[in-house]
Structure formats: structure tokens, C-alpha cells
Amino acid sequence: MAKKTSIHICAAKYGAEKHNRREKEMKHVHPEYSHLNKSWEAEDFKSVADEIRKAKERYSSHHFCRKAKIDENGKQLTMPAYDNKTGAPIVDPISGLPKLVPVWEQDLSKPKKMPKNAEPVREGVAVITESTTMEQMKSLADQIEQRWGIKTKAIYAHLDEGHEHLVTDRDHQQGKYLDSQEGSTIFLWNYHAHYVFDWTDHDTGQCINLNRHDMSELQDMLANTLKMERGKKSDKKWRDAHTFKAEQETLRAKEVAEYTERKKAESKQIQNAIEAGNNKLSKLQEAIDELLSVTSVPEEELEAVPFAEMTFSFQGSKEPLTVKDLINLTLARLDKEINTPIPLLKRDEWQKERTAKAKEIITTLQSQLLSVSKLQKRKIKDVGKKMYIDVKQKIALAVETDRENVALRQRISELDERAVAREKNRADAAERKVQEQIVRGDREENRANDAENRLSDMERFIRSSGASEAYEHWNYLQTLVKKAAQALADWAHSTASIFSRDVEQTIGQGIIAQCQLNNLNPHVNSDRQKAANSIADMADSIVGRIGKFQWEVAVARIGQLASEMRLSTGGQSIGGSNGNADELTNWDGTKKKVLGW
């Protein structure tokens, strides 16, 4: 997808060139890539403050206060008043005479000042790509000057800014960052260019006015010149850089927090699924154990076919018989022998023959029963053998299944541990990311508030005196305050128990400077304490890692110093002309030869 471009125009701020020229360090700038930046400045361009000063001078040279015109006799000249809409003379309703108004002329001795809400120097931030050339950006500047007469004083292309982004599942659902794995952190570059415009008409000294159609045409011109896709109109309200970055840090922290919660929920679902799988495996193991318990049944307890119901057949006959049938046949043969009529002669011989015949029948029955018994035992053994072989096969199958079950359980256990560990690491990393984003958001918000406070302080100085002198004075006081905060932060890391003379002097100057910046009275102890607390807060943001006791000692020392400071009547100002800075005194009443207390 082609990258979209757009440009936003706003009033240029004093000192903006320091950011554009990379003359100060910033959190979101990566200096190892600053050599890729591109810049161009007009020969007469020095700074934004200088351009504003020149614009105000041009305005004053074209606009003057008015005064009533006087004739040769010193009488004020008048003229009839006309209605601006109809052009008809205005008549006084009381007298009925035409209404007269004074005739005005310019007072060349009283030039007008440019209105406070005027924006003679403006800055445009345009989205570019890494391959955008300076020739393309200068071509856009030439087209803007030809179309509206707006001169470009400087161009700065920044290719060293960006931020880290955590790739979430929602990014993939929206088709974003598909080449990056979910949960990974990628770096998003913010390629853009700063245009510094002289937004004034040199013939009239007034600011040039562009309507919404002109601004839309400017957007089209930007996209065509840079060979990029034009951005769509958005209803979002524009914020300054500090506010926007703070909002983005907060938004990223919220997204990371939501992603962490979703991953925790997914991890919980995985754990529940694994527990359910383990329960199924436990039930399977119980079934296997139950199957294996079959081997503990003795073979003699196996149930065989009852002896009386066992079937067999005689050799040469297919008729099935049972033991009961065999006994019945034997009884029938005995009955036949018994029912044979007794002969009248030779009874003794018949008796012996019948007894022998009965004994033969019984012996035959016994031999038949023995054969049947052997047959039953053989069948019992066959049944037992078959059952044993069947159970042995089932046991072998159960053992193999158990072996596979153990392997499967081990794989699931490894998958469980890896999945839980991976999700836990992702959750921990995401939580750390949340904390980092929250800290960054707070830091950006503090920086934004600090920038607004400094801007309001600077505007107050500008209103109180000349713009150039006030800005230099304000900048000097800010430098003293920053030095004091840095000195306090450095001393907090040292092993000293009290301030050295140099540290004491630097911090004392900072307290007095902070009083002047915040419209406080340095002669009043409570005001000095407020200034000291403000410097301590600044030092806290740059002190880094330090023990709680060490920092409390440092805060106590600056509070003690602010309480013990004594200033002479003429020593209220630093760098100003309304007092003698060398008249500051020690707490014992002796005067300092240098700025001190």
C-alpha cells in the first residue's frame, strides 16, 4: 500500500530551529540515523525569532496610527458621513442636517504594532518517504511561492525519528504488519519534513490569508510533487507535537494492556484444555489398568462346559451324544439283560453269564466316561489356551497403548509447559511494555506541560519588554535554572554531606532565576521555597537511579539553602538592569563579591 502524505500548517514557535537543526537532545530521536537528515536554509535565514522580528518591522513600516486632519487655521476638518451599505448620506434625526465625521490621516510618527494573534512565520510539517529528495521538496516550495507569494525560508527533512510498536492480533486482523509475528516488537519510522514559511505580503506587511480551498489545493500540490498518495480529510482535531506524542504513548499503552489481557485469557483457555485432556488420559489409564487386571484370574477358575452337557459322538457315527445319553443307553442295556426270562435249567450258569454281561456293560460305560472326561479336559485346556492367548494379545495391545499414551502425555506435557512458558513470557513482556509506555506517556505529558509553562513565561516576558531583549533575558534565566537542577542532581550522587561553594552558588542563582520566571519575590522565604521545590522537581526528572535516602537529603539541603538565603534590596534581578546583582549578601550580613547569598 502506497504511503499517504499530508501537510499541516501552524504558527512557528520561538527556538523551533533548535529542534529542526538537532541542536538539542530528544527522546524520540535516534542520533545514529541523524546523518540521513537533509536540510536547506535561505541565505538570510538565521532563526524563527529573527524572521518574526523582521515581519513585525515590515508591518510597522506599512501601518500607522491615524490622527485628525487640521487645516491651515488649526481647525479640524470634517466630511459628511455615508452609510456603508447604501452609500446614502447619514442625516442627524434631531437637527435634520447631514452628519459630519472627522477627516483622518496617517500619523507617520506612530507606527502600528502587529496584532498579537498574528502568525507571520508559520511552520508546515509534511509526511515524506525515505526516498524523497531535497529537489522535490524545494520544487514544492517554488510552487507555493508562485501560487500564493509565500516564501520558504528553510526545509528540514527528518529521517531519524520513530517509535517501537507491539504487533497484536488486532493488527493482523486489520491486515497490518503481516510479515511480523504476533507479540513481536517492530520499529515504525516517522519520516517528515519541516517547512519554515514567511507568511506575509512584503508589499503590505500583512499576513497572507488562505481559505479552505487553497489549503486543499496545497494538499494536492504536495502529493503530486512528492509522487505520493494524497491523504484523506480527517475530522480529528490537530494537536501540537508534545500533546500528540503524549496521546500516542497513552494509546499504545492501552493497546498493549488490552493485548496482554487477551493473551492471559487465551493462556487460561489452553491450560483448561490441557487439564481436560489430562482428565481423559486418566480415564483411559484406568481402563487400561482394568484390562490388565484380567491376567490375575487363575486358569482353573475359568468357566468350562458342564460335564453332563458336553457333546460327543462315537466313531463312525455323526449323532451327537451327551453323558446323560450314554448313561441312559447303559441303563437300557442293563434293563434288557435284567428283563431276560430266567431259564428253568442251568440257572447257575445263566446267573454267572448275566453277571459277567452286566459287568461288561458297566466296564464299557466306565471306559466311555473316561474317554469323555479326557475329551472335556482337552476342551477345557483349549478354551483356557485360547482365553490366555486372547488376554495376552489384549495385554500386549494395552502395553503398546500405554506406551503410546505415555509418549502422548509427555508430548502434551512438553507442549503445555512450552505454551504456558511462551504465553507467560509474552504476558510479562507485554506488561513491561505497558509500564514503559505509561512512563513514556507521563514523561511526554510532563514535557508538554513544561513546554506550555515555558511558553507562557516567555510570552509574559515579551509583553513586559522588547521582544528580543525579553527573549534573551528569559533564555538566560532558564539556563540558570537548568544549571541549578543539574547541579542538585549531580550532588545527590556524590558522597558529600553539604553543598560546596560552587554548587551552593549555582543552586542559589537558579532559585533567584526561578523566582523571576514565576513572578515570585526572592526576598520572601515562602516564595524561595516554591522556587527550590520547582528546581528539585526538575532535578528529580534527570537524576536517574538513586537511593531514596540520598534523594531526601538532597531535597532537604536545597530547602535549607533557600531558607538561609539573604538578599540585599538591590539584588532582586539576575541579568536585568533594575538592580545590582553583586549586592547579594551572606546570611551573616557580609556582601558577596559575586552573585550569591
Coordinates of C-alpha atoms in Angstrom, one line a residue:
M1 CA 0.0 0.0 0.0
A2 CA 1.4 3.4 -1.0
K3 CA 2.2 5.7 1.8
K4 CA -0.1 8.7 2.1
T5 CA 1.1 12.3 2.6
S6 CA -0.3 15.5 4.1
I7 CA 0.9 18.8 5.4
H8 CA -0.2 20.7 8.5
I9 CA 0.4 24.4 8.9
C10 CA 0.7 26.1 12.3
A11 CA 2.5 29.1 13.9
A12 CA 6.2 28.6 14.2
K13 CA 7.5 28.7 17.8
Y14 CA 10.5 30.5 19.1
G15 CA 13.5 28.3 19.0
A16 CA 12.0 25.8 16.6
E17 CA 15.2 25.8 14.6
K18 CA 17.0 24.1 17.5
H19 CA 14.7 21.1 17.1
N20 CA 15.0 21.2 13.3
R21 CA 18.8 21.6 13.3
R22 CA 19.1 18.8 16.0
E23 CA 20.8 21.2 18.4
K24 CA 19.2 19.6 21.4
E25 CA 18.6 16.0 22.5
M26 CA 15.1 14.5 22.3
K27 CA 13.8 11.1 23.5
H28 CA 12.2 10.1 20.2
V29 CA 15.2 11.0 18.1
H30 CA 17.8 8.3 17.2
P31 CA 21.0 10.1 16.7
E32 CA 22.7 7.2 15.0
Y33 CA 20.5 7.9 12.0
S34 CA 20.7 11.7 12.1
H35 CA 23.3 11.7 9.3
L36 CA 20.5 10.7 6.9
N37 CA 18.7 14.0 7.6
K38 CA 18.5 16.7 4.8
S39 CA 18.3 20.4 5.2
W40 CA 18.2 23.7 3.2
E41 CA 18.1 27.3 4.5
A42 CA 17.8 30.6 2.7
E43 CA 20.9 32.8 2.9
D44 CA 19.2 35.4 5.0
F45 CA 17.6 32.9 7.4
K46 CA 19.0 32.9 11.0
S47 CA 16.2 31.9 13.3
V48 CA 12.4 31.9 13.7
A49 CA 12.7 34.8 16.2
D50 CA 14.7 36.8 13.7
E51 CA 12.1 36.2 11.0
I52 CA 9.3 37.3 13.3
R53 CA 11.2 40.4 14.2
K54 CA 11.6 41.3 10.5
A55 CA 7.9 40.6 9.8
K56 CA 6.9 43.0 12.7
E57 CA 9.2 45.7 11.3
R58 CA 7.7 45.3 7.8
Y59 CA 4.2 45.6 9.3
S60 CA 5.1 48.7 11.3
S61 CA 6.6 50.3 8.2
H62 CA 3.3 50.0 6.3
H63 CA 0.8 50.7 9.1
F64 CA 0.5 53.8 11.2
C65 CA -1.9 55.2 13.7
R66 CA -4.3 57.9 12.5
K67 CA -4.9 61.4 13.6
A68 CA -7.5 64.1 12.8
K69 CA -6.6 66.3 9.8
I70 CA -6.1 70.0 10.6
D71 CA -6.5 72.9 8.2
E72 CA -4.2 75.9 8.0
N73 CA -6.1 77.7 10.7
G74 CA -5.7 74.7 13.1
K75 CA -9.3 73.7 12.8
Q76 CA -10.2 70.0 12.5
L77 CA -11.6 69.1 9.0
T78 CA -14.8 67.2 8.7
M79 CA -16.8 65.5 6.0
P80 CA -20.3 64.1 5.6
A81 CA -20.9 60.6 6.8
Y82 CA -22.2 58.0 4.4
D83 CA -24.0 54.6 5.0
N84 CA -21.6 51.8 4.1
K85 CA -24.3 49.7 2.7
T86 CA -26.4 52.1 0.7
G87 CA -23.9 54.9 0.2
A88 CA -26.6 57.5 1.1
P89 CA -25.6 60.4 3.4
I90 CA -26.5 59.9 7.1
V91 CA -28.8 62.6 8.5
D92 CA -29.0 63.6 12.1
P93 CA -32.6 62.8 13.2
I94 CA -32.6 65.7 15.7
S95 CA -31.2 68.6 13.7
G96 CA -32.1 67.2 10.3
L97 CA -28.7 68.2 9.0
P98 CA -26.1 65.8 7.4
K99 CA -24.0 64.1 10.0
L100 CA -20.3 65.1 9.9
V101 CA -17.3 63.0 10.8
P102 CA -13.7 63.9 11.2
V103 CA -11.2 63.6 8.3
W104 CA -8.4 61.2 9.3
E105 CA -4.8 60.9 8.1
Q106 CA -1.9 58.7 8.9
D107 CA 0.4 59.7 11.8
L108 CA 3.8 58.7 10.4
S109 CA 5.4 59.3 13.9
K110 CA 3.3 56.5 15.4
P111 CA 3.7 53.2 13.5
K112 CA 1.3 50.4 14.4
K113 CA 2.4 47.1 16.1
M114 CA 1.5 43.8 14.5
P115 CA -1.6 42.3 16.3
K116 CA -0.7 39.8 19.0
N117 CA -2.7 37.0 17.4
A118 CA -0.9 37.4 14.0
E119 CA 1.2 34.4 12.8
P120 CA 3.7 36.0 10.4
V121 CA 6.1 32.9 10.4
R122 CA 4.5 29.5 10.1
E123 CA 5.8 26.0 10.1
G124 CA 4.4 23.2 7.9
V125 CA 5.1 19.5 8.7
A126 CA 4.8 17.3 5.7
V127 CA 4.8 13.4 5.6
I128 CA 7.6 12.1 3.2
T129 CA 9.3 8.9 2.4
E130 CA 12.9 7.8 2.9
S131 CA 13.5 8.3 -0.9
T132 CA 12.0 11.8 -1.0
T133 CA 14.7 14.2 -2.4
M134 CA 15.5 17.7 -1.5
E135 CA 14.9 18.7 -5.1
Q136 CA 11.3 17.6 -4.8
M137 CA 10.8 19.5 -1.5
K138 CA 12.4 22.7 -3.0
S139 CA 10.1 22.3 -6.0
L140 CA 7.1 22.3 -3.7
A141 CA 8.4 25.5 -2.1
D142 CA 8.8 27.2 -5.5
Q143 CA 5.2 26.2 -6.5
I144 CA 3.9 27.6 -3.2
E145 CA 5.7 30.9 -3.7
Q146 CA 4.5 31.2 -7.3
R147 CA 0.9 30.4 -6.4
W148 CA 0.4 32.5 -3.2
G149 CA 3.6 34.5 -2.7
I150 CA 4.6 32.6 0.4
K151 CA 8.3 32.3 0.7
T152 CA 10.1 29.3 2.2
K153 CA 12.9 30.2 4.5
A154 CA 14.1 26.7 5.5
I155 CA 13.4 23.0 4.9
Y156 CA 14.4 20.2 7.3
A157 CA 13.8 16.5 6.4
H158 CA 14.0 14.3 9.5
L159 CA 14.7 10.6 8.9
D160 CA 15.8 9.8 12.5
E161 CA 12.5 9.7 14.4
G162 CA 10.3 6.8 15.2
H163 CA 8.9 4.6 18.0
E164 CA 8.6 0.9 18.9
H165 CA 5.3 -0.9 18.3
L166 CA 4.0 -4.2 19.7
V167 CA 2.3 -6.2 16.9
T168 CA -1.0 -7.5 18.3
D169 CA -3.6 -9.9 16.9
R170 CA -5.8 -6.9 16.0
D171 CA -3.1 -5.6 13.8
H172 CA -3.1 -8.9 11.8
Q173 CA -7.0 -8.8 11.7
Q174 CA -6.8 -5.4 10.2
G175 CA -4.2 -6.5 7.7
K176 CA -1.3 -4.6 9.3
Y177 CA 2.3 -5.9 9.8
L178 CA 1.5 -9.4 8.4
D179 CA 5.2 -10.0 7.9
S180 CA 5.9 -9.7 11.7
Q181 CA 5.0 -12.3 14.2
E182 CA 2.3 -11.6 16.7
G183 CA 3.7 -10.4 20.0
S184 CA 6.9 -9.1 18.4
T185 CA 8.1 -5.5 18.7
I186 CA 8.8 -3.6 15.5
F187 CA 10.1 -0.1 14.8
L188 CA 7.9 2.4 12.9
W189 CA 9.7 5.3 11.3
N190 CA 8.2 8.8 11.2
Y191 CA 9.7 10.3 8.1
H192 CA 8.6 14.0 7.8
A193 CA 9.9 17.4 6.7
H194 CA 9.6 20.8 8.4
Y195 CA 8.9 23.9 6.2
V196 CA 9.5 27.3 7.7
F197 CA 7.4 29.9 5.8
D198 CA 7.4 33.7 5.7
W199 CA 3.6 34.0 5.6
T200 CA 3.5 37.8 5.0
D201 CA 2.9 40.0 2.0
H202 CA 6.0 42.2 1.8
D203 CA 4.1 45.0 0.0
T204 CA 1.5 45.4 2.7
G205 CA 3.3 43.8 5.7
Q206 CA 0.1 41.8 6.5
C207 CA -0.2 38.0 6.8
I208 CA -1.4 36.1 3.8
N209 CA -4.9 34.6 4.1
L210 CA -5.6 31.2 2.6
N211 CA -9.1 29.7 2.6
R212 CA -10.1 26.0 2.8
H213 CA -10.0 25.6 -1.0
D214 CA -6.4 27.0 -1.0
M215 CA -5.4 24.5 1.7
S216 CA -7.0 21.6 -0.2
E217 CA -5.1 22.8 -3.3
L218 CA -1.9 22.8 -1.3
Q219 CA -2.5 19.2 -0.3
D220 CA -3.0 18.2 -3.9
M221 CA 0.2 20.1 -4.9
L222 CA 2.2 18.2 -2.1
A223 CA 1.0 14.8 -3.3
N224 CA 1.7 15.5 -7.0
T225 CA 5.2 16.9 -6.3
L226 CA 6.3 14.2 -3.9
K227 CA 4.8 11.4 -6.1
M228 CA 2.8 10.1 -3.1
E229 CA -0.9 9.3 -2.4
R230 CA -2.9 12.2 -1.1
G231 CA -4.2 11.8 2.5
K232 CA -7.9 11.9 3.2
K233 CA -9.6 14.6 5.1
S234 CA -9.9 13.8 8.8
D235 CA -12.3 15.3 11.4
K236 CA -9.7 14.8 14.1
K237 CA -8.6 18.0 15.9
W238 CA -4.9 18.9 15.4
R239 CA -2.7 18.8 18.5
D240 CA 0.8 20.2 19.0
A241 CA 3.7 17.7 18.9
H242 CA 4.0 17.3 22.7
T243 CA 0.3 16.6 23.2
F244 CA 0.1 14.3 20.2
K245 CA 3.1 12.2 21.4
A246 CA 1.7 12.0 24.9
E247 CA -1.7 10.9 23.5
Q248 CA 0.0 8.3 21.3
E249 CA 2.0 6.9 24.2
T250 CA -1.2 6.6 26.2
L251 CA -3.0 4.9 23.3
R252 CA -0.1 2.5 22.8
A253 CA -0.1 1.6 26.5
K254 CA -3.8 0.9 26.3
E255 CA -3.4 -1.3 23.3
V256 CA -0.6 -3.3 24.9
A257 CA -2.6 -3.7 28.1
E258 CA -5.6 -5.0 26.1
Y259 CA -3.3 -7.4 24.2
T260 CA -1.9 -8.6 27.5
E261 CA -5.3 -9.3 28.9
R262 CA -6.4 -11.2 25.7
K263 CA -3.2 -13.3 25.8
K264 CA -3.8 -14.1 29.5
A265 CA -7.3 -15.3 28.7
E266 CA -6.0 -17.4 25.8
S267 CA -3.4 -18.9 28.1
K268 CA -6.1 -19.7 30.6
Q269 CA -8.1 -21.5 27.9
I270 CA -5.0 -23.5 26.9
Q271 CA -4.5 -24.6 30.5
N272 CA -8.2 -25.6 30.8
A273 CA -7.9 -27.6 27.6
I274 CA -4.8 -29.3 28.8
E275 CA -6.4 -30.2 32.1
A276 CA -9.4 -31.6 30.2
G277 CA -7.0 -33.7 28.1
N278 CA -5.3 -34.9 31.2
N279 CA -8.6 -36.0 32.7
K280 CA -9.4 -38.0 29.6
L281 CA -5.9 -39.6 29.7
S282 CA -6.5 -40.5 33.4
K283 CA -9.8 -42.3 32.5
L284 CA -8.0 -44.1 29.7
Q285 CA -5.3 -45.2 32.1
E286 CA -8.0 -46.5 34.5
A287 CA -9.5 -48.6 31.6
I288 CA -6.1 -50.0 30.8
D289 CA -5.4 -50.9 34.4
E290 CA -8.8 -52.6 34.5
L291 CA -7.9 -54.6 31.4
L292 CA -4.5 -55.6 32.8
S293 CA -6.2 -56.9 35.9
V294 CA -7.6 -59.8 33.8
T295 CA -4.2 -61.5 34.0
S296 CA -4.6 -62.0 37.7
V297 CA -7.5 -64.5 37.3
P298 CA -6.2 -68.2 37.7
E299 CA -6.8 -70.6 34.8
E300 CA -8.6 -73.1 37.0
E301 CA -11.3 -70.5 37.7
L302 CA -12.2 -70.2 34.0
E303 CA -15.7 -71.4 33.4
A304 CA -15.9 -74.5 31.2
V305 CA -18.8 -76.5 29.6
P306 CA -20.5 -78.7 32.3
F307 CA -19.6 -82.5 32.1
A308 CA -23.2 -83.8 31.8
E309 CA -23.9 -81.3 28.9
M310 CA -20.8 -82.0 27.0
T311 CA -21.5 -83.4 23.5
F312 CA -19.5 -86.1 21.6
S313 CA -20.1 -88.9 19.1
F314 CA -18.9 -92.4 18.6
Q315 CA -16.5 -93.3 15.9
G316 CA -18.3 -93.9 12.7
S317 CA -21.4 -92.1 13.9
K318 CA -22.4 -88.5 13.4
E319 CA -25.2 -88.5 16.0
P320 CA -24.3 -86.2 18.9
L321 CA -24.5 -87.7 22.4
T322 CA -24.1 -86.4 25.9
V323 CA -23.0 -88.2 29.1
K324 CA -26.7 -88.4 30.1
D325 CA -27.4 -90.1 26.8
L326 CA -24.6 -92.6 27.4
I327 CA -25.8 -93.4 30.9
N328 CA -29.4 -93.9 29.6
L329 CA -28.1 -96.3 26.9
T330 CA -26.2 -98.2 29.5
L331 CA -29.3 -98.4 31.8
A332 CA -31.3 -99.5 28.9
R333 CA -28.9 -102.4 28.1
L334 CA -28.9 -103.4 31.8
D335 CA -32.7 -103.3 31.9
K336 CA -32.7 -105.5 28.8
E337 CA -30.4 -108.0 30.4
I338 CA -32.4 -108.0 33.7
N339 CA -35.7 -108.4 31.9
T340 CA -34.4 -111.5 30.1
P341 CA -36.5 -114.6 31.3
I342 CA -34.8 -116.9 33.8
P343 CA -34.3 -120.4 32.2
L344 CA -35.5 -123.5 34.0
L345 CA -32.4 -125.4 33.6
K346 CA -28.8 -124.3 34.2
R347 CA -29.7 -121.3 36.4
D348 CA -26.3 -121.1 38.0
E349 CA -24.6 -120.8 34.6
W350 CA -27.2 -118.2 33.5
Q351 CA -26.6 -116.3 36.7
K352 CA -22.8 -116.2 36.1
E353 CA -23.3 -115.2 32.4
R354 CA -25.7 -112.4 33.3
T355 CA -23.4 -111.0 36.0
A356 CA -20.5 -111.1 33.5
K357 CA -22.7 -109.3 30.9
A358 CA -23.7 -106.6 33.4
K359 CA -20.0 -106.2 34.4
E360 CA -19.1 -105.8 30.8
I361 CA -21.8 -103.1 30.2
I362 CA -20.6 -101.2 33.3
T363 CA -16.9 -101.5 32.3
T364 CA -17.8 -100.2 28.8
L365 CA -19.7 -97.3 30.4
Q366 CA -16.6 -96.5 32.6
S367 CA -14.3 -96.5 29.7
Q368 CA -16.6 -94.3 27.7
L369 CA -17.0 -91.9 30.6
L370 CA -13.2 -91.8 31.0
S371 CA -12.8 -91.0 27.3
V372 CA -15.4 -88.3 27.6
S373 CA -13.6 -86.9 30.7
K374 CA -10.3 -86.8 28.8
L375 CA -12.1 -85.1 25.9
Q376 CA -13.6 -82.5 28.3
K377 CA -10.2 -81.8 29.9
R378 CA -8.7 -81.3 26.4
K379 CA -11.5 -78.9 25.5
I380 CA -11.0 -77.1 28.8
K381 CA -7.4 -76.7 28.1
D382 CA -8.1 -75.5 24.6
V383 CA -10.6 -72.9 25.9
G384 CA -8.1 -71.8 28.6
K385 CA -5.3 -71.6 26.0
K386 CA -7.5 -69.6 23.7
M387 CA -8.5 -67.3 26.5
Y388 CA -4.9 -67.0 27.6
I389 CA -3.8 -66.1 24.1
D390 CA -6.6 -63.6 23.8
V391 CA -5.8 -62.0 27.1
K392 CA -2.1 -62.0 26.2
Q393 CA -2.8 -60.2 22.9
K394 CA -5.0 -57.7 24.8
I395 CA -2.3 -57.2 27.3
A396 CA 0.3 -56.6 24.6
L397 CA -2.1 -54.2 22.9
A398 CA -2.7 -52.4 26.2
V399 CA 1.0 -52.2 26.9
E400 CA 1.6 -50.7 23.5
T401 CA -1.3 -48.3 24.0
D402 CA 0.1 -47.4 27.4
R403 CA 3.5 -46.8 25.8
E404 CA 1.9 -44.5 23.2
N405 CA -0.2 -42.9 26.0
V406 CA 3.0 -42.1 28.0
A407 CA 4.6 -40.7 24.9
L408 CA 1.5 -38.7 24.1
R409 CA 1.2 -37.5 27.7
Q410 CA 4.9 -36.4 27.6
R411 CA 4.3 -34.5 24.3
I412 CA 1.2 -32.8 25.8
S413 CA 3.2 -32.0 28.9
E414 CA 6.0 -30.5 26.9
L415 CA 3.5 -28.6 24.8
D416 CA 1.7 -27.5 27.9
E417 CA 5.0 -26.3 29.5
R418 CA 6.2 -24.6 26.4
A419 CA 2.8 -22.9 25.6
V420 CA 2.4 -21.7 29.2
A421 CA 6.0 -20.5 29.3
R422 CA 5.7 -18.8 26.0
E423 CA 2.4 -17.1 26.8
K424 CA 3.8 -16.2 30.3
N425 CA 6.9 -14.6 28.7
R426 CA 4.7 -12.8 26.2
A427 CA 2.4 -11.6 29.0
D428 CA 5.4 -10.5 31.1
A429 CA 7.0 -8.7 28.1
A430 CA 3.6 -7.0 27.3
E431 CA 3.2 -5.9 31.0
R432 CA 6.7 -4.5 30.9
K433 CA 5.8 -2.7 27.7
V434 CA 2.7 -1.3 29.4
Q435 CA 4.8 0.1 32.2
E436 CA 7.3 1.6 29.8
Q437 CA 4.5 3.1 27.7
I438 CA 2.8 4.5 30.8
V439 CA 6.1 6.0 32.0
R440 CA 6.7 7.4 28.5
G441 CA 3.2 8.9 28.4
D442 CA 3.7 10.5 31.8
R443 CA 7.1 11.9 30.7
E444 CA 5.7 13.3 27.4
E445 CA 2.8 14.8 29.3
N446 CA 5.2 16.4 31.7
R447 CA 7.3 17.7 28.9
A448 CA 4.2 19.1 27.2
N449 CA 3.1 20.9 30.4
D450 CA 6.6 22.1 30.9
A451 CA 6.8 23.4 27.3
E452 CA 3.4 25.2 27.8
N453 CA 4.6 26.8 31.0
R454 CA 7.9 27.9 29.5
L455 CA 5.9 29.4 26.5
S456 CA 3.6 31.3 28.9
D457 CA 6.6 32.5 30.8
M458 CA 8.3 33.7 27.6
E459 CA 5.1 35.4 26.4
R460 CA 4.9 37.2 29.8
F461 CA 8.4 38.5 29.4
I462 CA 7.8 39.5 25.8
R463 CA 4.7 41.5 26.9
S464 CA 6.7 43.2 29.7
S465 CA 9.5 44.5 27.5
G466 CA 11.0 44.4 24.0
A467 CA 10.8 41.0 22.2
S468 CA 14.5 40.4 21.5
E469 CA 15.7 41.6 25.0
A470 CA 12.9 39.7 26.8
Y471 CA 13.7 36.5 24.9
E472 CA 17.4 36.8 25.7
H473 CA 16.6 37.6 29.4
W474 CA 14.2 34.7 29.6
N475 CA 16.7 32.3 27.9
Y476 CA 19.4 33.4 30.4
L477 CA 17.1 32.7 33.4
Q478 CA 16.1 29.3 32.0
T479 CA 19.8 28.4 31.6
L480 CA 20.5 29.3 35.3
V481 CA 17.5 27.2 36.4
K482 CA 18.7 24.2 34.3
K483 CA 22.2 24.5 35.7
A484 CA 20.8 24.5 39.2
A485 CA 18.7 21.4 38.6
Q486 CA 21.7 19.6 37.1
A487 CA 24.0 20.7 39.9
L488 CA 21.5 19.3 42.5
A489 CA 21.1 16.0 40.6
D490 CA 24.9 15.6 40.4
W491 CA 25.4 16.4 44.1
A492 CA 22.8 13.9 45.0
H493 CA 25.0 11.1 43.6
S494 CA 28.1 12.3 45.4
T495 CA 29.2 11.4 48.9
A496 CA 29.3 15.0 50.2
S497 CA 27.1 15.9 53.2
I498 CA 26.8 19.6 52.4
F499 CA 27.0 21.8 49.3
S500 CA 30.3 23.0 48.1
R501 CA 30.8 26.7 47.5
D502 CA 30.4 26.3 43.7
V503 CA 27.3 24.1 44.0
E504 CA 25.8 26.4 46.6
Q505 CA 26.3 29.4 44.3
T506 CA 24.9 27.6 41.2
I507 CA 21.8 26.4 43.0
G508 CA 21.3 29.8 44.7
Q509 CA 21.4 31.6 41.3
G510 CA 18.8 29.1 40.0
I511 CA 16.5 29.8 42.9
I512 CA 16.6 33.5 42.2
A513 CA 16.1 33.0 38.5
Q514 CA 13.2 30.7 39.1
C515 CA 11.6 33.4 41.3
Q516 CA 11.8 35.9 38.5
L517 CA 10.4 33.4 35.9
N518 CA 7.4 32.6 38.1
N519 CA 6.8 36.2 39.3
L520 CA 7.9 35.4 42.8
N521 CA 9.6 37.6 45.4
P522 CA 13.1 36.2 46.2
H523 CA 13.1 38.2 49.5
V524 CA 10.1 36.1 50.8
N525 CA 11.1 32.8 52.3
S526 CA 7.9 31.0 51.1
D527 CA 8.5 32.2 47.5
R528 CA 12.1 31.0 47.6
Q529 CA 10.9 27.6 48.9
K530 CA 8.5 27.4 46.0
A531 CA 11.3 28.1 43.6
A532 CA 13.5 25.5 45.3
N533 CA 10.8 22.9 45.1
S534 CA 10.4 23.6 41.4
I535 CA 14.1 23.1 40.9
A536 CA 14.0 19.9 42.9
D537 CA 11.2 18.5 40.7
M538 CA 13.3 19.3 37.6
A539 CA 16.3 17.6 39.1
D540 CA 14.2 14.6 40.0
S541 CA 13.4 14.0 36.3
I542 CA 17.1 13.9 35.4
V543 CA 18.7 12.4 38.5
G544 CA 18.3 8.7 37.3
R545 CA 18.6 5.8 39.7
I546 CA 19.3 6.9 43.2
G547 CA 18.5 5.7 46.7
K548 CA 15.5 7.2 48.5
F549 CA 17.6 8.4 51.5
Q550 CA 20.1 10.1 49.2
W551 CA 17.4 12.0 47.3
E552 CA 15.6 13.1 50.5
V553 CA 18.9 14.5 51.8
A554 CA 19.4 16.5 48.5
V555 CA 15.8 17.9 48.7
A556 CA 16.3 18.8 52.4
R557 CA 19.6 20.6 51.5
I558 CA 18.1 22.8 48.8
G559 CA 15.2 23.6 51.1
Q560 CA 17.7 24.6 53.8
L561 CA 19.7 26.7 51.4
A562 CA 16.5 28.5 50.2
S563 CA 15.6 29.2 53.8
E564 CA 19.0 30.6 54.8
M565 CA 19.5 32.8 51.8
R566 CA 19.6 36.6 52.4
L567 CA 19.3 39.1 49.6
S568 CA 20.1 42.8 49.7
T569 CA 17.4 45.3 48.4
G570 CA 19.2 45.8 45.1
G571 CA 19.8 42.2 44.4
Q572 CA 16.4 41.0 43.1
S573 CA 17.3 40.7 39.5
I574 CA 19.6 38.4 37.6
G575 CA 20.8 39.7 34.3
G576 CA 18.5 42.7 34.4
S577 CA 19.0 46.4 34.6
N578 CA 16.9 47.2 37.7
G579 CA 19.3 46.1 40.3
N580 CA 22.9 45.3 41.2
A581 CA 23.3 41.5 41.3
D582 CA 26.6 41.9 43.2
E583 CA 24.8 43.3 46.2
L584 CA 23.6 39.9 47.4
T585 CA 24.7 39.1 50.9
N586 CA 25.6 36.0 53.0
W587 CA 23.3 35.1 55.9
D588 CA 25.8 36.8 58.3
G589 CA 25.2 40.1 56.6
T590 CA 28.6 40.3 54.6
K591 CA 28.4 41.1 50.9
K592 CA 29.3 38.6 48.2
K593 CA 31.7 39.7 45.6
V594 CA 29.9 37.6 43.0
L595 CA 26.3 36.5 42.6
G596 CA 25.5 34.7 45.8
W597 CA 23.5 34.8 49.1

